[in-house]
CSV table of C-alpha atoms in Angstrom, one decimal:
chain,number,residue,atom,x,y,z
B,20,MET,CA,122.0,-7.2,-128.8
B,21,SER,CA,124.0,-5.5,-131.6
B,22,VAL,CA,126.8,-3.1,-131.0
B,23,SER,CA,127.5,-0.2,-133.3
B,24,ARG,CA,131.0,0.3,-134.9
B,25,SER,CA,131.7,3.3,-132.6
B,26,ASN,CA,130.8,1.3,-129.5
B,27,LYS,CA,133.0,-1.5,-130.7
B,28,SER,CA,135.9,0.9,-131.0
B,29,GLU,CA,135.3,2.3,-127.5
B,30,LEU,CA,135.2,-1.2,-126.1
B,31,THR,CA,138.5,-2.0,-127.8
B,32,ASP,CA,140.2,1.2,-126.6
B,33,ASN,CA,139.0,0.7,-123.0
B,34,PRO,CA,141.8,-1.2,-121.1
B,35,SER,CA,139.3,-2.5,-118.6
B,36,THR,CA,137.2,-4.2,-121.3
B,37,SER,CA,139.9,-5.3,-123.8
B,38,ASN,CA,141.3,-8.9,-123.8
B,39,ASN,CA,144.6,-8.1,-122.0
B,40,GLN,CA,144.2,-10.4,-119.1
B,41,PRO,CA,147.1,-12.8,-118.4
B,42,VAL,CA,146.6,-16.2,-119.8
B,43,ASP,CA,145.9,-18.9,-117.2
B,44,TRP,CA,148.3,-21.6,-118.5
B,45,ASN,CA,146.7,-24.2,-116.2
B,46,VAL,CA,143.4,-24.2,-118.1
B,47,LEU,CA,144.9,-24.7,-121.6
B,48,PRO,CA,143.7,-28.0,-123.0
B,49,VAL,CA,146.2,-30.8,-123.6
B,50,GLU,CA,145.7,-30.7,-127.3
B,51,LEU,CA,146.8,-27.0,-127.4
B,52,TRP,CA,149.9,-27.9,-125.4
B,53,LEU,CA,150.7,-30.7,-127.8
B,54,GLU,CA,150.5,-28.2,-130.7
B,55,ILE,CA,152.9,-25.9,-128.9
B,56,PHE,CA,155.3,-28.8,-128.3
B,57,LYS,CA,155.3,-29.8,-132.0
B,58,ARG,CA,156.8,-26.4,-132.8
B,59,CYS,CA,159.7,-26.9,-130.4
B,60,PRO,CA,163.0,-28.7,-131.1
B,61,GLN,CA,163.0,-32.3,-129.9
B,62,MET,CA,166.1,-31.7,-127.7
B,63,THR,CA,164.3,-28.8,-126.0
B,64,ILE,CA,161.3,-31.0,-125.3
B,65,ILE,CA,163.3,-34.0,-123.9
B,66,PHE,CA,165.9,-32.0,-121.9
B,67,THR,CA,164.0,-28.9,-120.8
B,68,LEU,CA,160.3,-28.9,-121.1
B,69,ARG,CA,159.9,-32.4,-119.6
B,70,ASN,CA,161.3,-31.1,-116.4
B,71,VAL,CA,158.8,-28.3,-115.9
B,72,CYS,CA,155.8,-30.3,-114.5
B,73,CYS,CA,154.1,-33.7,-114.6
B,74,LEU,CA,151.9,-32.6,-117.6
B,75,PHE,CA,155.0,-31.7,-119.6
B,76,ARG,CA,156.7,-34.8,-118.6
B,77,SER,CA,153.9,-37.0,-120.0
B,78,LEU,CA,153.6,-34.9,-123.2
B,79,SER,CA,157.3,-35.0,-123.9
B,80,LEU,CA,157.0,-38.6,-125.1
B,81,ASN,CA,153.7,-38.3,-126.9
B,82,PRO,CA,153.9,-40.4,-130.1
B,83,ALA,CA,152.8,-37.4,-132.2
B,84,LEU,CA,156.1,-35.6,-131.4
B,85,TRP,CA,158.4,-38.5,-132.3
B,86,LYS,CA,157.1,-39.8,-135.7
B,87,LYS,CA,160.2,-38.3,-137.3
B,88,VAL,CA,163.6,-38.4,-135.8
B,89,ASP,CA,166.5,-36.5,-137.4
B,90,LEU,CA,169.8,-37.0,-135.6
B,91,ASN,CA,171.3,-34.1,-137.7
B,92,LYS,CA,168.9,-31.7,-136.0
B,93,TRP,CA,169.8,-33.3,-132.6
B,94,LYS,CA,173.4,-32.5,-133.3
B,95,GLU,CA,172.7,-29.0,-134.4
B,96,SER,CA,170.5,-28.2,-131.3
B,97,ILE,CA,172.1,-26.1,-128.5
B,98,MET,CA,173.1,-28.6,-125.9
B,99,SER,CA,175.7,-26.8,-123.9
B,100,GLU,CA,174.4,-28.1,-120.6
B,101,ILE,CA,173.3,-31.6,-121.4
B,102,MET,CA,174.8,-34.8,-120.1
B,103,LEU,CA,172.6,-37.8,-119.6
B,104,ASP,CA,173.0,-39.9,-116.5
B,105,GLU,CA,173.2,-43.5,-117.7
B,106,ASN,CA,170.7,-44.7,-115.1
B,107,CYS,CA,168.0,-42.1,-115.8
B,108,THR,CA,164.5,-43.4,-116.7
B,109,VAL,CA,161.4,-41.8,-118.2
B,110,VAL,CA,160.0,-41.1,-114.7
B,111,GLN,CA,163.2,-39.7,-113.2
B,112,LYS,CA,164.7,-36.3,-113.6
B,113,PRO,CA,167.8,-36.5,-115.8
B,114,THR,CA,171.1,-35.3,-114.4
B,115,PHE,CA,172.6,-32.3,-116.2
B,116,SER,CA,176.2,-31.2,-116.4
B,117,VAL,CA,178.1,-29.2,-118.9
B,118,SER,CA,179.2,-31.1,-122.1
B,119,GLN,CA,179.5,-29.9,-125.6
B,120,ASN,CA,180.8,-33.2,-127.0
B,121,LEU,CA,177.7,-35.3,-126.5
B,122,THR,CA,177.5,-37.4,-129.7
B,123,SER,CA,174.3,-38.5,-131.5
B,124,THR,CA,175.2,-42.1,-130.6
B,125,GLU,CA,174.9,-41.3,-126.9
B,126,LEU,CA,171.6,-39.4,-127.4
B,127,TYR,CA,170.2,-42.2,-129.6
B,128,ARG,CA,171.0,-44.9,-127.0
B,129,SER,CA,169.3,-42.9,-124.2
B,130,ILE,CA,166.2,-41.7,-126.0
B,131,MET,CA,165.3,-44.3,-128.6
B,132,PRO,CA,164.2,-47.0,-126.2
B,133,TYR,CA,161.1,-44.9,-125.5
B,134,LEU,CA,160.4,-44.2,-129.2
B,135,VAL,CA,160.7,-47.6,-131.0
B,136,ASN,CA,157.0,-48.3,-131.0
B,137,PHE,CA,155.9,-45.2,-132.9
B,138,VAL,CA,158.8,-43.7,-134.8
B,139,GLN,CA,158.1,-43.8,-138.5
B,140,ARG,CA,161.0,-41.9,-140.0
B,141,ILE,CA,164.7,-41.9,-138.9
B,142,THR,CA,167.6,-39.9,-140.4
B,143,PHE,CA,171.0,-40.8,-138.9
B,144,SER,CA,173.6,-38.1,-138.3
B,145,GLN,CA,175.9,-37.5,-141.2
B,146,TYR,CA,178.4,-35.6,-139.2
B,147,TYR,CA,181.9,-37.1,-139.2
B,148,LYS,CA,182.4,-39.7,-136.4
B,149,ASP,CA,179.1,-38.6,-134.7
B,150,PHE,CA,177.1,-41.7,-135.2
B,151,THR,CA,178.1,-45.4,-135.6
B,152,LEU,CA,175.6,-48.2,-136.2
B,153,ALA,CA,177.1,-50.6,-133.6
B,154,SER,CA,175.3,-53.6,-132.1
B,155,THR,CA,173.4,-51.6,-129.5
B,156,GLU,CA,172.2,-49.0,-132.0
B,157,LEU,CA,171.3,-51.8,-134.5
B,158,GLY,CA,169.3,-53.6,-131.9
B,159,LEU,CA,167.2,-50.5,-131.1
B,160,LEU,CA,166.7,-49.8,-134.8
B,161,CYS,CA,165.4,-53.3,-135.4
B,162,GLN,CA,162.7,-52.7,-132.7
B,163,CYS,CA,161.2,-49.9,-134.8
B,164,ILE,CA,158.4,-52.0,-136.2
B,165,ASN,CA,156.5,-49.1,-137.8
B,166,LEU,CA,159.5,-47.6,-139.6
B,167,SER,CA,158.8,-46.6,-143.1
B,168,HIS,CA,161.6,-44.1,-144.0
B,169,LEU,CA,165.2,-44.9,-143.1
B,170,ASN,CA,168.1,-42.6,-144.0
B,171,MET,CA,171.5,-44.0,-143.1
B,172,GLY,CA,173.5,-41.9,-145.5
B,173,PHE,CA,177.3,-41.8,-144.8
B,174,CYS,CA,176.8,-43.9,-141.6
B,175,GLU,CA,179.6,-46.2,-140.3
B,176,ASN,CA,179.0,-49.9,-140.0
B,177,VAL,CA,176.3,-50.2,-142.5
B,178,ASN,CA,177.0,-53.6,-144.1
B,179,ALA,CA,175.4,-56.8,-145.3
B,180,TYR,CA,174.7,-58.1,-141.7
B,181,SER,CA,173.1,-54.9,-140.5
B,182,LEU,CA,171.0,-54.5,-143.6
B,183,GLN,CA,169.8,-58.1,-143.3
B,184,GLU,CA,168.7,-57.5,-139.7
B,185,ILE,CA,167.0,-54.2,-140.6
B,186,CYS,CA,165.2,-55.6,-143.6
B,187,ARG,CA,164.0,-58.7,-141.6
B,188,ASN,CA,162.8,-56.7,-138.6
B,189,CYS,CA,161.4,-53.6,-140.3
B,190,PRO,CA,159.4,-54.9,-143.2
B,191,LYS,CA,157.4,-51.6,-143.6
B,192,ILE,CA,160.3,-49.6,-144.9
B,193,LYS,CA,159.3,-47.8,-148.1
B,194,ILE,CA,162.2,-45.4,-148.5
B,195,LEU,CA,165.8,-46.5,-147.8
B,196,VAL,CA,168.9,-44.3,-148.2
B,197,VAL,CA,172.4,-45.8,-147.8
B,198,GLU,CA,174.2,-43.1,-149.8
B,199,GLY,CA,177.9,-43.0,-149.2
B,200,CYS,CA,178.0,-46.1,-147.0
B,201,ARG,CA,181.3,-47.6,-148.1
B,202,ASN,CA,180.5,-51.2,-147.0
B,203,VAL,CA,177.4,-51.5,-149.1
B,204,ASP,CA,177.9,-54.0,-151.8
B,205,ASP,CA,176.0,-56.5,-154.0
B,206,ILE,CA,175.1,-58.8,-151.0
B,207,CYS,CA,173.5,-55.8,-149.4
B,208,MET,CA,171.3,-55.4,-152.5
B,209,LYS,CA,170.1,-59.0,-152.0
B,210,ALA,CA,169.0,-58.1,-148.5
B,211,VAL,CA,167.3,-54.9,-149.7
B,212,SER,CA,165.4,-56.8,-152.4
B,213,GLU,CA,163.5,-58.6,-149.6
B,214,LEU,CA,161.7,-55.5,-148.5
B,215,PRO,CA,158.1,-56.0,-149.7
B,216,LEU,CA,157.0,-52.4,-149.7
B,217,LEU,CA,160.2,-50.6,-150.9
B,218,THR,CA,159.5,-47.8,-153.4
B,219,THR,CA,162.6,-45.6,-153.1
B,220,LEU,CA,166.3,-46.7,-153.0
B,221,ASN,CA,169.3,-44.4,-152.8
B,222,ILE,CA,172.7,-46.1,-153.2
B,223,SER,CA,174.7,-43.1,-154.5
B,224,HIS,CA,178.5,-43.4,-154.0
B,225,CYS,CA,178.2,-47.0,-152.9
B,226,ALA,CA,181.2,-48.0,-155.0
B,227,ASP,CA,181.1,-51.7,-154.4
B,228,VAL,CA,177.6,-52.2,-156.0
B,229,SER,CA,177.8,-53.7,-159.5
B,230,ASP,CA,175.5,-55.2,-162.1
B,231,HIS,CA,175.0,-58.2,-159.8
B,232,GLY,CA,173.4,-56.0,-157.2
B,233,LEU,CA,171.0,-54.6,-159.7
B,234,ARG,CA,170.0,-58.1,-160.8
B,235,TYR,CA,169.1,-58.8,-157.1
B,236,LEU,CA,166.9,-55.8,-157.2
B,237,SER,CA,165.1,-57.1,-160.3
B,238,SER,CA,163.7,-59.9,-158.3
B,239,MET,CA,161.9,-57.6,-155.8
B,240,SER,CA,158.3,-58.3,-155.1
B,241,SER,CA,157.6,-54.5,-155.0
B,242,SER,CA,158.0,-52.1,-157.8
B,243,LEU,CA,160.5,-49.3,-157.4
B,244,LEU,CA,159.4,-45.8,-158.1
B,245,HIS,CA,162.7,-44.0,-157.4
B,246,PHE,CA,166.2,-45.2,-157.9
B,247,VAL,CA,169.3,-43.1,-157.1
B,248,GLY,CA,172.7,-44.5,-158.1
B,249,ASP,CA,175.0,-41.5,-158.8
B,250,GLY,CA,178.6,-42.2,-158.2
B,251,VAL,CA,178.1,-46.0,-158.6
B,252,LEU,CA,180.9,-46.5,-161.1
B,253,HIS,CA,180.7,-50.3,-161.8
B,254,ILE,CA,177.2,-50.3,-163.3
B,255,THR,CA,177.1,-51.1,-167.0
B,256,ASN,CA,174.4,-51.3,-169.7
B,257,SER,CA,173.5,-54.9,-168.6
B,258,GLY,CA,172.7,-53.8,-165.0
B,259,VAL,CA,170.7,-50.8,-166.1
B,260,TYR,CA,168.7,-52.9,-168.6
B,261,SER,CA,167.8,-55.5,-165.9
B,262,LEU,CA,166.7,-52.7,-163.5
B,263,VAL,CA,164.5,-50.8,-165.9
B,264,GLU,CA,163.0,-53.9,-167.4
B,265,SER,CA,161.9,-55.3,-164.0
B,266,HIS,CA,160.8,-51.9,-162.6
B,267,PRO,CA,158.8,-50.2,-165.4
B,268,LYS,CA,157.0,-47.9,-163.0
B,269,LEU,CA,160.2,-46.0,-162.2
B,270,GLU,CA,159.6,-42.2,-162.1
B,271,THR,CA,163.1,-41.3,-161.0
B,272,LEU,CA,166.3,-42.7,-162.5
B,273,ILE,CA,169.6,-41.3,-161.4
B,274,LEU,CA,172.8,-42.9,-162.8
B,275,ASP,CA,176.5,-42.4,-163.1
B,276,GLY,CA,177.4,-42.5,-166.8
B,277,GLU,CA,181.0,-43.7,-166.4
B,278,LYS,CA,180.4,-47.0,-168.1
B,279,LEU,CA,177.1,-46.3,-169.9
B,280,ASN,CA,176.4,-45.6,-173.5
B,281,ASP,CA,173.4,-45.1,-175.7
B,282,ILE,CA,172.0,-48.6,-175.0
B,283,SER,CA,171.2,-47.7,-171.4
B,284,ILE,CA,169.5,-44.4,-172.3
B,285,GLU,CA,167.4,-46.2,-175.0
B,286,ALA,CA,166.4,-48.9,-172.6
B,287,ALA,CA,165.4,-46.4,-170.0
B,288,SER,CA,163.4,-44.4,-172.5
B,289,PHE,CA,161.7,-47.5,-173.9
B,290,CYS,CA,160.8,-49.2,-170.6
B,291,LEU,CA,159.9,-46.3,-168.4
B,292,GLU,CA,156.7,-44.7,-169.6
B,293,ASN,CA,156.3,-42.6,-166.4
B,294,LEU,CA,159.9,-41.3,-166.2
B,295,GLN,CA,159.8,-37.8,-164.6
B,296,VAL,CA,163.4,-37.3,-163.2
B,297,PHE,CA,166.3,-38.5,-165.4
B,298,HIS,CA,169.9,-37.8,-164.3
B,299,VAL,CA,173.1,-39.1,-165.9
B,300,SER,CA,176.5,-37.8,-164.8
B,301,PHE,CA,179.5,-37.9,-167.1
B,302,CYS,CA,177.7,-38.5,-170.4
B,303,THR,CA,181.0,-38.9,-172.2
B,304,GLU,CA,180.1,-42.1,-174.1
B,305,LEU,CA,176.7,-40.9,-175.4
B,306,THR,CA,175.9,-39.9,-178.9
B,307,ASP,CA,172.9,-38.4,-180.7
B,308,ARG,CA,171.1,-41.7,-180.3
B,309,SER,CA,170.7,-41.0,-176.6
B,310,ILE,CA,169.2,-37.6,-177.2
B,311,ILE,CA,166.8,-39.0,-179.9
B,312,ALA,CA,165.8,-41.7,-177.5
B,313,LEU,CA,164.4,-39.0,-175.2
B,314,TYR,CA,162.1,-37.6,-178.0
B,315,GLY,CA,158.5,-37.9,-176.8
B,316,LYS,CA,159.2,-38.3,-173.0
B,317,LYS,CA,156.7,-35.6,-172.3
B,318,LYS,CA,156.3,-36.5,-168.6
B,319,LEU,CA,159.9,-35.4,-167.8
B,320,LYS,CA,160.1,-32.7,-165.1
B,321,LYS,CA,163.8,-32.8,-164.3
B,322,LEU,CA,166.6,-33.6,-166.8
B,323,PHE,CA,170.2,-33.7,-165.9
B,324,LEU,CA,172.9,-34.5,-168.4
B,325,LYS,CA,176.4,-33.6,-167.2
B,326,LYS,CA,179.6,-33.5,-169.3
B,327,LEU,CA,177.9,-34.1,-172.6
B,328,SER,CA,179.9,-35.9,-175.2
B,329,CYS,CA,181.3,-34.1,-178.2
B,330,GLU,CA,179.4,-36.7,-180.3
B,331,ILE,CA,176.2,-34.9,-179.4
B,332,LYS,CA,175.4,-32.4,-182.1
B,333,ILE,CA,173.3,-29.3,-182.3
B,334,ASN,CA,170.7,-30.8,-184.5
B,335,ALA,CA,169.9,-33.6,-182.0
B,336,LEU,CA,169.5,-31.2,-179.1
B,337,GLU,CA,167.4,-28.7,-181.1
B,338,GLY,CA,165.2,-31.6,-182.3
B,339,LEU,CA,164.6,-32.5,-178.7
B,340,LEU,CA,163.4,-29.0,-178.0
B,341,MET,CA,161.3,-28.6,-181.1
B,342,LEU,CA,159.1,-31.6,-180.3
B,343,ASP,CA,157.8,-30.0,-177.1
B,344,THR,CA,159.3,-33.0,-175.2
B,345,LEU,CA,160.6,-30.7,-172.5
B,346,ALA,CA,157.6,-28.4,-172.2
B,347,ASN,CA,156.9,-29.6,-168.6
B,348,LEU,CA,160.5,-29.3,-167.3
B,349,VAL,CA,161.1,-27.4,-164.1
B,350,GLU,CA,164.8,-28.2,-163.9
B,351,LEU,CA,167.3,-28.6,-166.7
B,352,THR,CA,171.0,-29.2,-166.6
B,353,LEU,CA,173.1,-29.5,-169.8
B,354,THR,CA,176.8,-28.9,-169.1
B,355,ASP,CA,180.1,-29.0,-170.9
B,356,SER,CA,178.7,-29.0,-174.4
B,357,ASP,CA,179.6,-27.1,-177.6
B,358,ALA,CA,176.2,-28.1,-178.9
B,359,ILE,CA,174.5,-25.6,-176.7
B,360,VAL,CA,174.6,-22.4,-178.8
B,361,ASP,CA,172.4,-19.3,-179.1
B,362,SER,CA,170.0,-21.0,-181.4
B,363,THR,CA,169.6,-23.8,-178.9
B,364,ALA,CA,169.0,-21.3,-176.1
B,365,HIS,CA,166.4,-19.6,-178.3
B,366,LEU,CA,164.4,-22.8,-178.7
B,367,LEU,CA,164.9,-23.6,-175.0
B,368,SER,CA,163.5,-20.2,-174.0
B,369,ASN,CA,160.4,-20.8,-176.1
B,370,ARG,CA,159.7,-24.4,-175.1
B,371,CYS,CA,160.7,-24.6,-171.5
B,372,ARG,CA,159.0,-21.6,-169.9
B,373,GLN,CA,158.2,-23.4,-166.6
B,374,LEU,CA,161.9,-23.8,-165.6
B,375,THR,CA,162.9,-22.9,-162.1
B,376,LEU,CA,166.5,-24.2,-162.4
B,377,LEU,CA,168.7,-23.9,-165.4
B,378,ASN,CA,172.3,-25.1,-165.5
B,379,LEU,CA,174.4,-24.4,-168.6
B,380,ASN,CA,177.9,-24.5,-167.0
B,381,TRP,CA,180.8,-24.7,-169.4
B,382,CYS,CA,178.7,-24.4,-172.6
B,383,CYS,CA,181.4,-22.1,-173.9
B,384,LEU,CA,179.8,-21.0,-177.2
B,385,LEU,CA,176.8,-19.3,-175.6
B,386,THR,CA,176.8,-15.5,-175.9
B,387,ASP,CA,174.7,-12.7,-174.5
B,388,GLU,CA,172.2,-13.1,-177.2
B,389,GLY,CA,171.2,-16.6,-176.1
B,390,ILE,CA,171.1,-15.7,-172.4
B,391,MET,CA,169.0,-12.7,-173.2
B,392,LYS,CA,166.4,-14.9,-174.9
B,393,ILE,CA,166.3,-17.1,-171.7
B,394,THR,CA,165.9,-14.2,-169.3
B,395,ASN,CA,163.2,-12.7,-171.5
B,396,HIS,CA,161.0,-15.8,-171.5
B,397,CYS,CA,161.9,-18.1,-168.6
B,398,SER,CA,160.4,-15.8,-166.0
B,399,HIS,CA,160.0,-18.5,-163.3
B,400,LEU,CA,163.7,-19.1,-162.9
B,401,VAL,CA,164.9,-19.3,-159.3
B,402,GLN,CA,168.4,-20.7,-160.0
B,403,LEU,CA,170.6,-19.8,-163.0
B,404,HIS,CA,174.1,-21.4,-163.3
B,405,LEU,CA,176.3,-19.9,-166.0
B,406,VAL,CA,179.8,-21.0,-164.9
B,407,GLY,CA,182.7,-20.8,-167.4
B,408,LEU,CA,181.0,-18.9,-170.3
B,409,PRO,CA,183.9,-16.8,-171.7
B,410,LEU,CA,181.7,-15.0,-174.3
B,411,LEU,CA,179.2,-13.5,-171.9
B,412,GLN,CA,179.5,-9.7,-171.4
B,413,GLY,CA,176.5,-9.1,-169.2
B,414,SER,CA,174.3,-7.0,-171.5
B,415,TRP,CA,171.3,-8.9,-170.1
B,416,ILE,CA,172.1,-8.0,-166.5
B,417,PRO,CA,170.4,-4.6,-166.4
B,418,ASN,CA,166.7,-4.9,-165.5
B,419,LEU,CA,167.2,-8.6,-164.7
B,420,GLU,CA,165.5,-8.1,-161.4
B,421,ASN,CA,162.3,-7.3,-163.3
B,422,LYS,CA,162.6,-10.0,-165.9
B,423,LEU,CA,163.3,-12.8,-163.3
B,424,PRO,CA,161.5,-11.7,-160.1
B,425,ASN,CA,161.9,-15.1,-158.5
B,426,LEU,CA,165.6,-15.4,-159.1
B,427,ARG,CA,167.5,-16.2,-155.8
B,428,PHE,CA,170.8,-17.7,-157.1
B,429,LEU,CA,173.1,-16.6,-160.0
B,430,ASP,CA,176.5,-18.2,-160.6
B,431,LEU,CA,178.8,-16.3,-162.9
B,432,SER,CA,182.1,-17.8,-161.8
B,433,VAL,CA,184.8,-17.9,-164.4
B,434,CYS,CA,182.9,-15.5,-166.8
B,435,ASN,CA,185.9,-13.3,-167.4
B,436,MET,CA,184.1,-10.6,-169.4
B,437,ILE,CA,181.4,-9.8,-166.8
B,438,MET,CA,182.5,-7.0,-164.5
B,439,ASP,CA,182.2,-7.5,-160.7
B,440,VAL,CA,180.6,-4.1,-160.4
B,441,ASP,CA,177.7,-5.2,-162.6
B,442,VAL,CA,177.1,-8.2,-160.3
B,443,ILE,CA,177.3,-6.0,-157.2
B,444,ASP,CA,174.8,-3.5,-158.7
B,445,LEU,CA,172.4,-6.3,-159.5
B,446,VAL,CA,172.5,-7.5,-155.9
B,447,GLN,CA,171.9,-4.0,-154.7
B,448,ARG,CA,168.8,-3.8,-156.8
B,449,LYS,CA,167.6,-7.3,-156.0
B,450,THR,CA,168.3,-7.7,-152.3
B,451,ASP,CA,167.1,-11.3,-152.0
B,452,LEU,CA,169.6,-12.6,-154.6
B,453,THR,CA,172.8,-14.4,-153.9
B,454,ALA,CA,175.3,-14.2,-156.8
B,455,TYR,CA,178.9,-15.3,-157.5
B,456,SER,CA,181.4,-13.2,-159.4
B,457,TYR,CA,184.4,-14.4,-161.4
B,458,TYR,CA,186.5,-15.8,-158.6
B,459,HIS,CA,183.5,-17.5,-157.0
B,460,GLU,CA,183.2,-14.7,-154.5
B,461,GLU,CA,179.7,-14.6,-152.9
B,462,VAL,CA,177.9,-11.3,-153.3
B,463,VAL,CA,174.8,-10.9,-151.0
B,464,TYR,CA,172.8,-8.0,-149.6
B,465,ARG,CA,173.0,-7.9,-145.8
B,466,LYS,CA,171.7,-5.6,-143.1
B,467,ASP,CA,174.5,-4.3,-140.9
B,468,LEU,CA,173.1,-2.4,-137.9
B,469,LYS,CA,170.8,0.1,-139.6
B,470,LEU,CA,172.7,0.3,-142.8
B,471,TYR,CA,172.4,-1.9,-145.9
B,472,ARG,CA,175.6,-2.8,-147.7
B,473,VAL,CA,176.9,-5.3,-150.2
B,474,TYR,CA,178.9,-8.1,-148.6
B,475,LYS,CA,181.5,-9.8,-150.7
B,476,SER,CA,182.8,-12.9,-149.0
B,477,LYS,CA,186.1,-14.8,-149.6
B,478,ASN,CA,186.1,-18.1,-151.3
B,479,PRO,CA,185.5,-20.8,-148.6
B,480,SER,CA,188.5,-22.7,-149.9
B,481,ASP,CA,190.8,-19.8,-149.0
B,482,THR,CA,190.0,-19.8,-145.3
B,483,LYS,CA,192.8,-20.7,-142.9
B,484,SER,CA,192.8,-24.2,-141.5
B,485,ASN,CA,192.7,-23.0,-137.9
B,486,GLU,CA,189.5,-21.0,-138.7
B,487,SER,CA,187.9,-24.1,-140.2
B,488,ASN,CA,188.7,-26.1,-137.1
B,489,ASN,CA,186.7,-23.6,-135.0
B,490,SER,CA,183.7,-23.7,-137.2
B,491,SER,CA,180.8,-26.1,-136.8
B,492,PRO,CA,181.4,-29.6,-138.2
B,493,GLU,CA,180.6,-30.2,-141.9
B,494,CYS,CA,177.8,-32.5,-142.8
B,495,ALA,CA,179.4,-35.2,-144.9
B,496,GLY,CA,176.1,-35.7,-146.8
B,497,SER,CA,176.3,-32.2,-148.1
B,498,ARG,CA,178.9,-33.4,-150.6
B,499,GLY,CA,176.8,-36.2,-151.9
B,500,ALA,CA,173.9,-36.4,-154.3
B,501,LEU,CA,170.9,-34.5,-152.9
B,502,VAL,CA,167.6,-35.7,-154.1
B,503,ASP,CA,164.2,-34.8,-152.7
B,504,PHE,CA,161.2,-37.1,-153.2
């Protein structure tokens, strides 16, 4: 039987016939409850929901909820009334008492015994003195036979012995992050090289790794796709050559350029046909040869060259742009270079129109003319970094909200000729933008009660020490290299 539109409206408007009846939670299928649980913080599940009823208790340890474990999120969860009783088991009701100092180590020891068979991804806490990989924690980790992604960045007690045990007991690891682990050295690389499925390795800021460690990696049975080694100061041309020669499928290569020169760049360009992300910090020893070596690398999506050498000339950079090599770039960083001038910016704006991030910090010869070209043509920009450009006057700022509708971040620190009022006016017009003025003061648009106002914050470094002590602990990993795969 069909119902007319008017009859449908009457049925909807009639409270007796509308679907306003209370939900009977007892008849909801388990699958629906599981979907609800997936949207809850893991600490809420394990410490609150599991105590509601038998169904919730059984669902609280469902494998689907615990494939990914991030101890940073555990730390950040509200746990003001949590204290585990050491003798509690999965079938007992935990004992609660007030404690705000429960560490991730204590949580890990209590919860992980029930997760080892199905957890696939673990990220250890990067908060200072919050997690230590001692013998108990290592033993639990080595029981995670299905582990494929392990992030131990800035974790204490990560050394040759612990990595040997992990690599021997968790052979399914594909992604390994040991960024900032101060005891990771060349012997650790020998242990890592025995992982048969490893595709991604992050050893950023592991200062004791040298060319010998990279040579161990060259003997791996698997082929690396992503290698991150920013802040590894003792790697030379020899180590880079052995790495790229033995892993020709690399798509991501991130290096510290402290002891590298043109030979490393030429080797990477020649050996890595599929290179998509190329990052070199401190390019002080590079010359035009390195830029010319990048000619034709059309698969590049992210290029990061920091502190470019004065030996790199305008012609080489403009040649790189004229060949459409960078046409597919979405992120480009070229800093500290007098070879970036208005003519370079003009070519960049014509060839790199898909950019979402552009960093031209300390390219001091750029003027408003060059930035105007960029803002007129690179309409997809989300982040624009223009720190330390003394010739900028800001003539391109009016109407910027229409030219760059996706822009969310603009850094104009140490641009002494740009007026703060122009930055504030821009943020008033584009309310989703965060900008920084000359003294690196944050300018954002915030809602205060029912009024909108521009908020200008102090430089975080100017805050008093006693205020910083009362704030939430800083994540050590936030200061390291951040790379998403």
